[in-house]
Amino acid sequence: MATRTAEVATGVPGLSAERAVTWPKRTKARLANGLEVILAEAHSIPKFHGELFFRSGNAALADRAPGLAEITATVVRTGTAKRASRQIEEDLRRIGADLSSSAGADTSAISFAGLSEFSEPLLGLVNELAREAAFPEAEFDRERRQKLEEVKLERTQPGFLASERLRKVLFGAHPYARVSPSEEQVAAYKRDDLQEVYRESYTPENGLLLLVGDFDSQAMLQSVEKVFGAWTGKKPETKTAAAPAYPRGRRVYLVHVPGAVQTQILTGCHAITRKHPDWVKLGLTNSLYGGAFNSRLVMNIREDKGYTYSPRSGVHALRQHGYFSVSAAVRNDVVAASLTEIFYEMDKLRSLPVPETELADAQNYLSGVFSMGLATQDGLLSQLSTVGLNELPDDYLETYRAKVRALTPEDLLATARKYLDSANMQIAVVGDRAQIEAQAALFGEIEIFDAQGKRIS
Amino acid sequence: MKRLQVGIESTTLANGLKVVIAPDTTAPVVTVGVYYKIGFRLEPQGRSGFAHLFEHMMFQGSANAPKMQHIKLINSSGGVLNGSTSYDVTNYYEAVPSNALERVLWLEADRMRALKVDDENLKNQRDVVKEEVRVNVMNQPYGGFPWLDMPPVAFRNWANAHNFYGDFADLDAADLKDVQAFFNTYYVPNNAVLLVLGDVKAEDGISLAKKYFSDIPAGAAPPFADPSEPEQTEERRGNVEEKFGTLPAMAIGYVMPKRRTADWCATALLDQALHGGRAGRLHRELVLEKQIAVEADGGIDDIFGYNGPTQMTTRILHKPEYSSEATLAAFDAVIREVQQNGISADELEQLKVKWRSDYYATLEGGRGGYMPKYGLMHLLACFTLFDNQPQLVNTILDGFLAVTREEIQAVANKYLRNEKRAIVFRTPVKVGAKEAA
């Protein structure tokens, strides 16, 4: 609870008339081979940004090996039938381009940006990586060893340990429970398995190509057809894993890091996906709770109490299931006090309607920040990818602000009651057991793990 | 080759405040920045970390906008805000829908005119800053490496060598008198630049700047301590314990020329030859080919924004089965190669195209995805505060694109010398460290 009365500012200039937000026209096409293409012009700088997505990520392959989509994406950029690794890197530099390949739970992607004057050679290289990756043995061996070091390193990062534990607790037997492979699993990766994934997943029918930047859309579409048109490949079969059970009742999962001088708190519950009709409502509720600097949680545990530097809440929309979470890295002696305030603010939103002025402030915030995606090529690309990957309606960008502004205090109350599931929050805390166990145990039955994930109590 | 030309209007108000407007109607969004020419390098002795703590205090209340109001008024206008402290400047910035421009200018002027904070605010932000240091440095593997570890090893002048995030004892010792004195000394309009970028007409930007800022009185010209370093004549080495990570690490830093001197552009491209991502020589050699290191990256930090001694720093995390000396020898071989043979015409051409492409990205660039034109703002601010030439943003590229192979080889030999470098080893206390040298 805030202990200090907020004073108001005097003499603040009002807002002038809003300039209309006009999203650029999108050019959408589906090539004969099934590749979906979305283009939008943005002439702010003489560059363009692009992303070639495949709708298969680590979750779809989890029954073969955790992280298999990620290691496949990593090795994709290390060699093709025509170019060795070093050649690829130098060719990218020659055309002023950046490129990365990665995979998340639900997608694999090749992301790139470069000068407009060299758009064809860059698209050519992307095409080559998507179709003719060679998975050189030596490159595979090196990337696997590199990955081994990465998975060791992430076990020393409090943020990773907290999210790994929370995901395990929320998702149980579902593939979303695994955020990273173990060392043994990495060591067992086989080059053949990567190539099989590549053959199945990196296909035009499974793909979505987004391009944003300084180009003429019709000319760019012709380039895309020329470069990607001859590619063929079917959509892979998808299996949907059984829905995870929702954990009931608050429980505490402590990851013991001896000597930690701070405690990472991460608490969460199941929520919804991006396609769910309540998405906008939950977005606004989250923004007001802990999603913005001016939110209740930040004002309480940072600006009023000084427990933490960067508390935040968020809704994580994975494709099949979403979850809501609250994180804060706090001083060791205020773990219980911080959790108390985290739940207090959730319960308050579940109990009392939000005052009209506070609602209007949050609506302005969310709709203003949404429009900033217009101002940069990569901001626009990110908005378009949200729409494209989640198969949202064509007018999503144009209608989002009006939807946010139509919400009422009653909508938020109902949304908080439905999704800020205070009574069933699962609590991960990462810190030194000796300093925080007693505080954490006040919030539910406690299980204690070491940084390797082994239960120790 | 298509060149980007940024339209700029600039002026100086009677109180000495510099104003730079860069209109662009791409989106109905305006980015506002206020930069003060003071960073952590020249914060008061005995008050390490103070410039950054002070930056936090600028969000704690001003004469007409009490605590929490700055953040609330910007967020509720649909905008985002932040501030940051670096070596030689401190910035405060907002990106908002353009209908909130006057409100933002009013807020920035209010806190430039008069800070209004109390002991409770100071205690609160001291606590927040300590958690910031814990989450970024003390409770993270390789936290603060090497940006906090290198200065005390590399430099002898306190200005360059102290803990920029702050020793907790110094943070605790800071009081409201320090806050007011720092504000009175450095946060005067004649030590600042106001930037308005995006959806604004040049003449409106200038007249609004006058409307809100012209009645703020000028202050005395701030005193600046001399940040220069005594000539370095031998290699310096230091050791720091790594509490969480298990890989041995090292950082190697070479002193660089002053910005905008004759060698500056060539060192920047040399930096790209060595550190430019996966094509960079160090990553290629140490990570991809010899496979000694897990990470090898780095460079000259904030090349346009430093105004005192700085280094080109390489950060290496290496496999425990290689000793520190073996790793350093592999690093030295890369340096020696470029000193002896320079770089090819083809490599130089690649570096220039990439530099130009990166420069455009910087100008447009957001911070955290949602701060349009952050990079343009930063460059305009530095070119105004340090050079009094905001127009450099349109011409600075020429110098980099004119660098020759001979110049690159010459600066490699002139600056990448053992007696001009410092090395910090960050050594794990945990398992995996046993095999390290």
Coordinates of C-alpha atoms in Angstrom, one line a residue, chain B residues 23-350:
Chain B
P23 CA 11.5 17.7 -38.1
D24 CA 10.2 14.5 -39.7
T25 CA 6.5 13.7 -40.2
T26 CA 6.8 10.0 -40.7
A27 CA 4.8 9.2 -37.6
P28 CA 2.7 11.5 -35.3
V29 CA 5.4 11.0 -32.6
V30 CA 7.9 13.4 -31.2
T31 CA 11.1 12.6 -29.4
V32 CA 12.4 15.2 -26.9
G33 CA 15.7 15.1 -25.2
V34 CA 17.6 17.3 -22.7
Y35 CA 21.3 16.6 -22.4
Y36 CA 23.4 18.1 -19.7
K37 CA 27.2 18.2 -20.2
I38 CA 28.1 16.3 -17.0
G39 CA 28.5 12.6 -16.6
F40 CA 30.0 10.3 -14.1
R41 CA 33.6 11.0 -15.1
L42 CA 33.6 14.4 -13.5
E43 CA 31.3 13.8 -10.5
P44 CA 32.6 15.0 -7.2
Q45 CA 35.5 13.1 -5.5
G46 CA 34.2 11.1 -2.5
R47 CA 30.8 10.9 -4.2
S48 CA 31.3 8.0 -6.6
G49 CA 28.1 7.1 -8.3
F50 CA 26.6 10.5 -7.6
A51 CA 25.9 11.7 -11.2
H52 CA 23.8 8.6 -11.7
L53 CA 22.0 8.9 -8.3
F54 CA 21.3 12.5 -9.2
E55 CA 19.8 11.4 -12.5
H56 CA 17.3 9.4 -10.5
M57 CA 16.5 12.5 -8.4
M58 CA 15.5 14.4 -11.5
F59 CA 12.4 12.2 -11.6
Q60 CA 11.6 12.8 -8.0
G61 CA 9.9 16.2 -8.3
S62 CA 10.3 19.8 -9.5
A63 CA 8.7 23.1 -8.5
N64 CA 5.4 22.5 -10.1
A65 CA 5.4 18.8 -10.8
P66 CA 5.9 16.8 -7.5
K67 CA 7.1 13.3 -7.0
M68 CA 5.6 10.7 -9.4
Q69 CA 4.1 13.4 -11.6
H70 CA 6.8 13.4 -14.3
I71 CA 6.3 9.7 -14.9
K72 CA 2.5 9.9 -14.6
L73 CA 2.2 12.9 -17.0
I74 CA 4.3 11.3 -19.7
N75 CA 2.8 7.8 -19.5
S76 CA -0.7 9.2 -19.4
S77 CA 0.0 11.2 -22.5
G78 CA 0.8 8.0 -24.3
G79 CA 4.5 8.3 -24.1
V80 CA 7.6 6.7 -22.6
L81 CA 10.5 8.3 -20.8
N82 CA 13.8 7.6 -19.3
G83 CA 17.2 9.0 -18.5
S84 CA 20.8 7.7 -18.5
T85 CA 24.1 8.7 -17.2
S86 CA 27.3 8.1 -19.2
Y87 CA 30.9 9.3 -19.1
D88 CA 30.5 12.9 -20.2
V89 CA 26.7 13.5 -20.5
T90 CA 23.5 12.8 -18.7
N91 CA 20.3 12.6 -20.7
Y92 CA 16.6 12.8 -20.1
Y93 CA 14.2 11.8 -22.9
E94 CA 10.7 11.2 -23.9
A95 CA 8.9 9.9 -26.9
V96 CA 5.2 10.9 -27.0
P97 CA 2.3 11.4 -29.5
S98 CA 3.0 14.8 -30.9
N99 CA 0.0 16.4 -29.3
A100 CA 1.8 16.1 -26.0
L101 CA 4.8 18.1 -27.1
E102 CA 4.0 21.2 -25.0
R103 CA 3.4 19.1 -21.9
V104 CA 6.8 17.5 -22.3
L105 CA 8.6 20.8 -22.8
W106 CA 6.8 22.2 -19.7
L107 CA 8.0 19.3 -17.6
E108 CA 11.6 19.4 -18.8
A109 CA 11.7 23.2 -18.2
D110 CA 10.2 22.8 -14.8
R111 CA 12.9 20.5 -13.6
M112 CA 15.7 22.5 -15.3
R113 CA 14.3 25.6 -13.4
A114 CA 14.0 24.1 -10.0
L115 CA 14.3 20.7 -8.4
K116 CA 12.0 20.0 -5.5
V117 CA 13.1 17.0 -3.5
D118 CA 13.4 15.9 0.1
D119 CA 15.3 13.4 2.3
E120 CA 12.6 10.8 1.8
N121 CA 13.0 11.0 -2.0
L122 CA 16.7 10.7 -1.6
K123 CA 16.6 7.7 0.7
N124 CA 14.0 6.0 -1.7
Q125 CA 16.2 6.5 -4.8
R126 CA 19.4 5.5 -2.9
D127 CA 17.6 2.2 -2.2
V128 CA 16.4 1.9 -5.8
V129 CA 19.9 2.5 -7.1
K130 CA 21.4 -0.1 -4.8
E131 CA 19.0 -2.7 -6.2
E132 CA 20.0 -1.5 -9.7
V133 CA 23.6 -2.1 -8.9
R134 CA 22.8 -5.5 -7.4
V135 CA 20.7 -6.6 -10.4
N136 CA 23.2 -5.4 -13.0
V137 CA 26.5 -6.0 -11.3
M138 CA 26.7 -7.7 -7.9
N139 CA 24.2 -10.5 -8.4
Q140 CA 25.0 -11.3 -12.1
P141 CA 27.7 -13.5 -13.6
Y142 CA 30.3 -11.2 -15.1
G143 CA 28.3 -8.2 -13.9
G144 CA 30.0 -4.9 -14.6
F145 CA 32.7 -6.7 -16.7
P146 CA 34.6 -4.9 -18.0
W147 CA 33.0 -1.4 -17.8
L148 CA 33.4 -1.2 -14.1
D149 CA 36.5 -3.5 -13.7
M150 CA 38.7 -1.8 -16.3
P151 CA 38.9 1.9 -15.2
P152 CA 40.7 1.4 -11.9
V153 CA 43.3 -0.8 -13.7
A154 CA 43.7 1.3 -16.8
F155 CA 43.7 4.9 -15.5
R156 CA 45.4 7.0 -12.9
N157 CA 43.3 10.1 -12.8
W158 CA 40.4 9.6 -10.3
A159 CA 38.0 11.1 -12.9
N160 CA 38.6 8.1 -15.2
A161 CA 39.5 5.4 -12.7
H162 CA 36.7 5.5 -10.1
N163 CA 33.6 3.3 -9.6
F164 CA 31.0 5.0 -11.8
Y165 CA 28.0 3.1 -10.4
G166 CA 29.2 4.2 -6.9
D167 CA 30.6 2.6 -3.8
F168 CA 27.7 2.1 -1.4
A169 CA 29.4 4.1 1.3
D170 CA 29.6 7.0 -1.1
L171 CA 26.0 6.6 -2.0
D172 CA 25.1 6.6 1.7
A173 CA 27.1 9.7 2.3
A174 CA 25.4 11.7 -0.3
D175 CA 22.9 14.2 1.1
L176 CA 20.4 16.9 -0.1
K177 CA 23.1 19.6 0.0
D178 CA 25.1 17.5 -2.5
V179 CA 22.0 17.2 -4.7
Q180 CA 21.3 20.9 -4.7
A181 CA 25.0 21.9 -5.2
F182 CA 25.3 19.5 -8.2
F183 CA 22.1 20.9 -9.7
N184 CA 23.1 24.5 -9.2
T185 CA 26.5 23.9 -10.7
Y186 CA 25.8 21.7 -13.8
Y187 CA 22.1 21.8 -14.5
V188 CA 22.1 25.3 -15.8
P189 CA 20.7 26.1 -19.3
N190 CA 24.0 27.2 -20.5
N191 CA 25.4 23.7 -19.9
A192 CA 22.6 21.9 -21.8
V193 CA 21.0 21.2 -25.2
L194 CA 17.3 20.7 -25.9
L195 CA 16.4 18.4 -28.8
V196 CA 13.0 18.1 -30.4
L197 CA 12.8 15.4 -33.2
G198 CA 10.0 14.1 -35.3
D199 CA 6.5 15.5 -35.8
V200 CA 7.1 19.2 -35.2
K201 CA 7.6 22.1 -37.6
A202 CA 11.0 23.8 -37.2
E203 CA 9.6 27.2 -36.4
D204 CA 7.1 25.8 -33.9
G205 CA 9.9 23.8 -32.1
I206 CA 12.0 27.0 -31.8
S207 CA 9.2 29.1 -30.5
L208 CA 8.0 26.5 -28.0
A209 CA 11.5 26.1 -26.7
K210 CA 11.6 29.9 -26.2
K211 CA 8.2 29.9 -24.6
Y212 CA 9.1 27.3 -22.0
F213 CA 12.8 27.7 -21.4
S214 CA 13.8 31.3 -22.0
D215 CA 12.9 32.5 -18.5
I216 CA 15.3 30.0 -16.8
P217 CA 18.2 32.1 -15.6
A218 CA 21.7 31.2 -16.9
G219 CA 24.2 30.1 -14.3
A220 CA 27.9 30.5 -13.9
A221 CA 29.9 28.5 -16.5
P222 CA 30.4 25.2 -14.7
P223 CA 34.0 24.3 -13.7
F224 CA 35.2 21.0 -15.2
A225 CA 38.1 19.1 -13.6
D226 CA 40.9 18.1 -15.9
P227 CA 40.3 14.5 -17.0
S228 CA 43.6 14.0 -18.8
E229 CA 45.8 11.1 -18.0
P230 CA 49.6 11.0 -17.4
E231 CA 51.3 9.3 -20.4
Q232 CA 51.1 5.5 -20.0
T233 CA 54.4 3.8 -20.5
E234 CA 53.9 0.2 -19.5
E235 CA 51.2 -2.5 -19.7
R236 CA 48.9 -2.5 -16.6
R237 CA 47.2 -5.6 -15.3
G238 CA 44.6 -6.3 -12.6
N239 CA 42.5 -9.2 -11.3
V240 CA 38.9 -9.4 -10.2
E241 CA 37.1 -12.4 -8.7
E242 CA 34.1 -13.8 -10.6
K243 CA 31.6 -15.1 -8.0
F244 CA 29.0 -16.9 -10.2
G245 CA 30.3 -17.7 -13.7
T246 CA 32.6 -20.7 -14.3
L247 CA 34.5 -19.5 -17.4
P248 CA 37.7 -17.5 -17.0
A249 CA 37.4 -14.1 -18.7
M250 CA 39.7 -11.2 -19.6
A251 CA 39.4 -7.8 -21.1
I252 CA 42.1 -6.0 -23.0
G253 CA 41.8 -2.2 -23.4
Y254 CA 44.0 0.1 -25.5
V255 CA 43.9 3.9 -25.1
M256 CA 42.3 5.6 -28.1
P257 CA 42.9 9.0 -29.7
K258 CA 40.6 12.0 -28.8
R259 CA 37.4 12.1 -30.7
R260 CA 37.5 14.0 -34.0
T261 CA 41.3 14.1 -34.2
A262 CA 43.1 12.9 -37.3
D263 CA 43.4 9.2 -36.3
W264 CA 39.8 8.9 -34.9
C265 CA 38.1 7.7 -38.1
A266 CA 40.7 5.1 -38.8
T267 CA 40.6 3.7 -35.3
A268 CA 36.8 3.4 -35.7
L269 CA 37.2 1.2 -38.8
L270 CA 40.0 -0.7 -37.2
D271 CA 37.7 -1.4 -34.3
Q272 CA 35.1 -2.8 -36.8
A273 CA 37.7 -4.9 -38.5
L274 CA 38.5 -6.5 -35.1
H275 CA 35.2 -6.5 -33.4
G276 CA 32.5 -6.3 -36.2
G277 CA 30.4 -9.3 -35.2
R278 CA 30.9 -12.8 -36.6
A279 CA 32.9 -11.3 -39.5
G280 CA 35.2 -9.5 -37.1
R281 CA 38.8 -10.8 -36.9
L282 CA 38.7 -11.5 -33.1
H283 CA 35.5 -13.4 -33.1
R284 CA 36.4 -15.3 -36.2
E285 CA 39.8 -16.3 -35.0
L286 CA 39.2 -16.9 -31.3
V287 CA 35.6 -18.3 -31.4
L288 CA 35.0 -19.7 -34.8
E289 CA 38.5 -20.9 -35.9
K290 CA 40.8 -21.6 -32.9
Q291 CA 37.7 -22.1 -30.7
I292 CA 39.6 -20.9 -27.6
A293 CA 36.9 -18.5 -26.6
V294 CA 33.2 -18.7 -26.1
E295 CA 32.8 -14.9 -26.5
A296 CA 35.1 -12.3 -28.0
D297 CA 33.6 -8.9 -28.7
G298 CA 33.9 -5.3 -27.7
G299 CA 35.0 -2.1 -29.2
I300 CA 35.1 1.6 -28.6
D301 CA 32.2 2.5 -26.4
D302 CA 29.9 5.3 -27.6
I303 CA 32.3 6.5 -30.3
F304 CA 30.5 9.8 -30.9
G305 CA 29.8 10.5 -27.3
Y306 CA 33.1 10.4 -25.3
N307 CA 34.9 13.5 -24.3
G308 CA 37.9 12.2 -22.3
P309 CA 40.3 9.3 -22.1
T310 CA 38.7 6.2 -23.5
Q311 CA 39.7 2.7 -24.7
M312 CA 39.0 0.1 -27.3
T313 CA 38.2 -2.8 -25.1
T314 CA 37.9 -6.5 -26.1
R315 CA 36.0 -8.8 -23.8
I316 CA 36.8 -12.5 -23.9
L317 CA 35.2 -15.4 -22.1
H318 CA 37.4 -18.5 -22.8
K319 CA 37.3 -22.2 -22.2
P320 CA 38.9 -23.3 -19.0
E321 CA 41.2 -25.8 -20.8
Y322 CA 43.1 -22.8 -22.3
S323 CA 45.2 -20.8 -19.9
S324 CA 44.9 -17.0 -19.7
E325 CA 48.3 -16.7 -21.3
A326 CA 47.5 -19.0 -24.1
T327 CA 44.3 -17.0 -24.8
L328 CA 46.2 -13.7 -24.6
A329 CA 48.8 -15.1 -27.1
A330 CA 46.0 -15.9 -29.5
F331 CA 44.6 -12.5 -29.1
D332 CA 48.0 -10.9 -29.6
A333 CA 48.4 -12.9 -32.8
V334 CA 45.3 -11.3 -34.3
I335 CA 46.6 -7.8 -33.4
R336 CA 50.1 -8.6 -34.8
E337 CA 48.6 -9.8 -38.1
V338 CA 46.7 -6.5 -38.7
Q339 CA 49.8 -4.5 -37.6
Q340 CA 52.1 -6.4 -40.0
N341 CA 49.8 -6.9 -43.0
G342 CA 47.1 -4.3 -42.6
I343 CA 43.8 -5.1 -44.2
S344 CA 42.9 -5.8 -47.8
A345 CA 41.1 -3.3 -50.1
D346 CA 38.2 -5.7 -50.2
E347 CA 37.9 -5.9 -46.4
L348 CA 38.1 -2.1 -46.1
E349 CA 35.3 -1.7 -48.7
Q350 CA 33.1 -4.2 -46.7

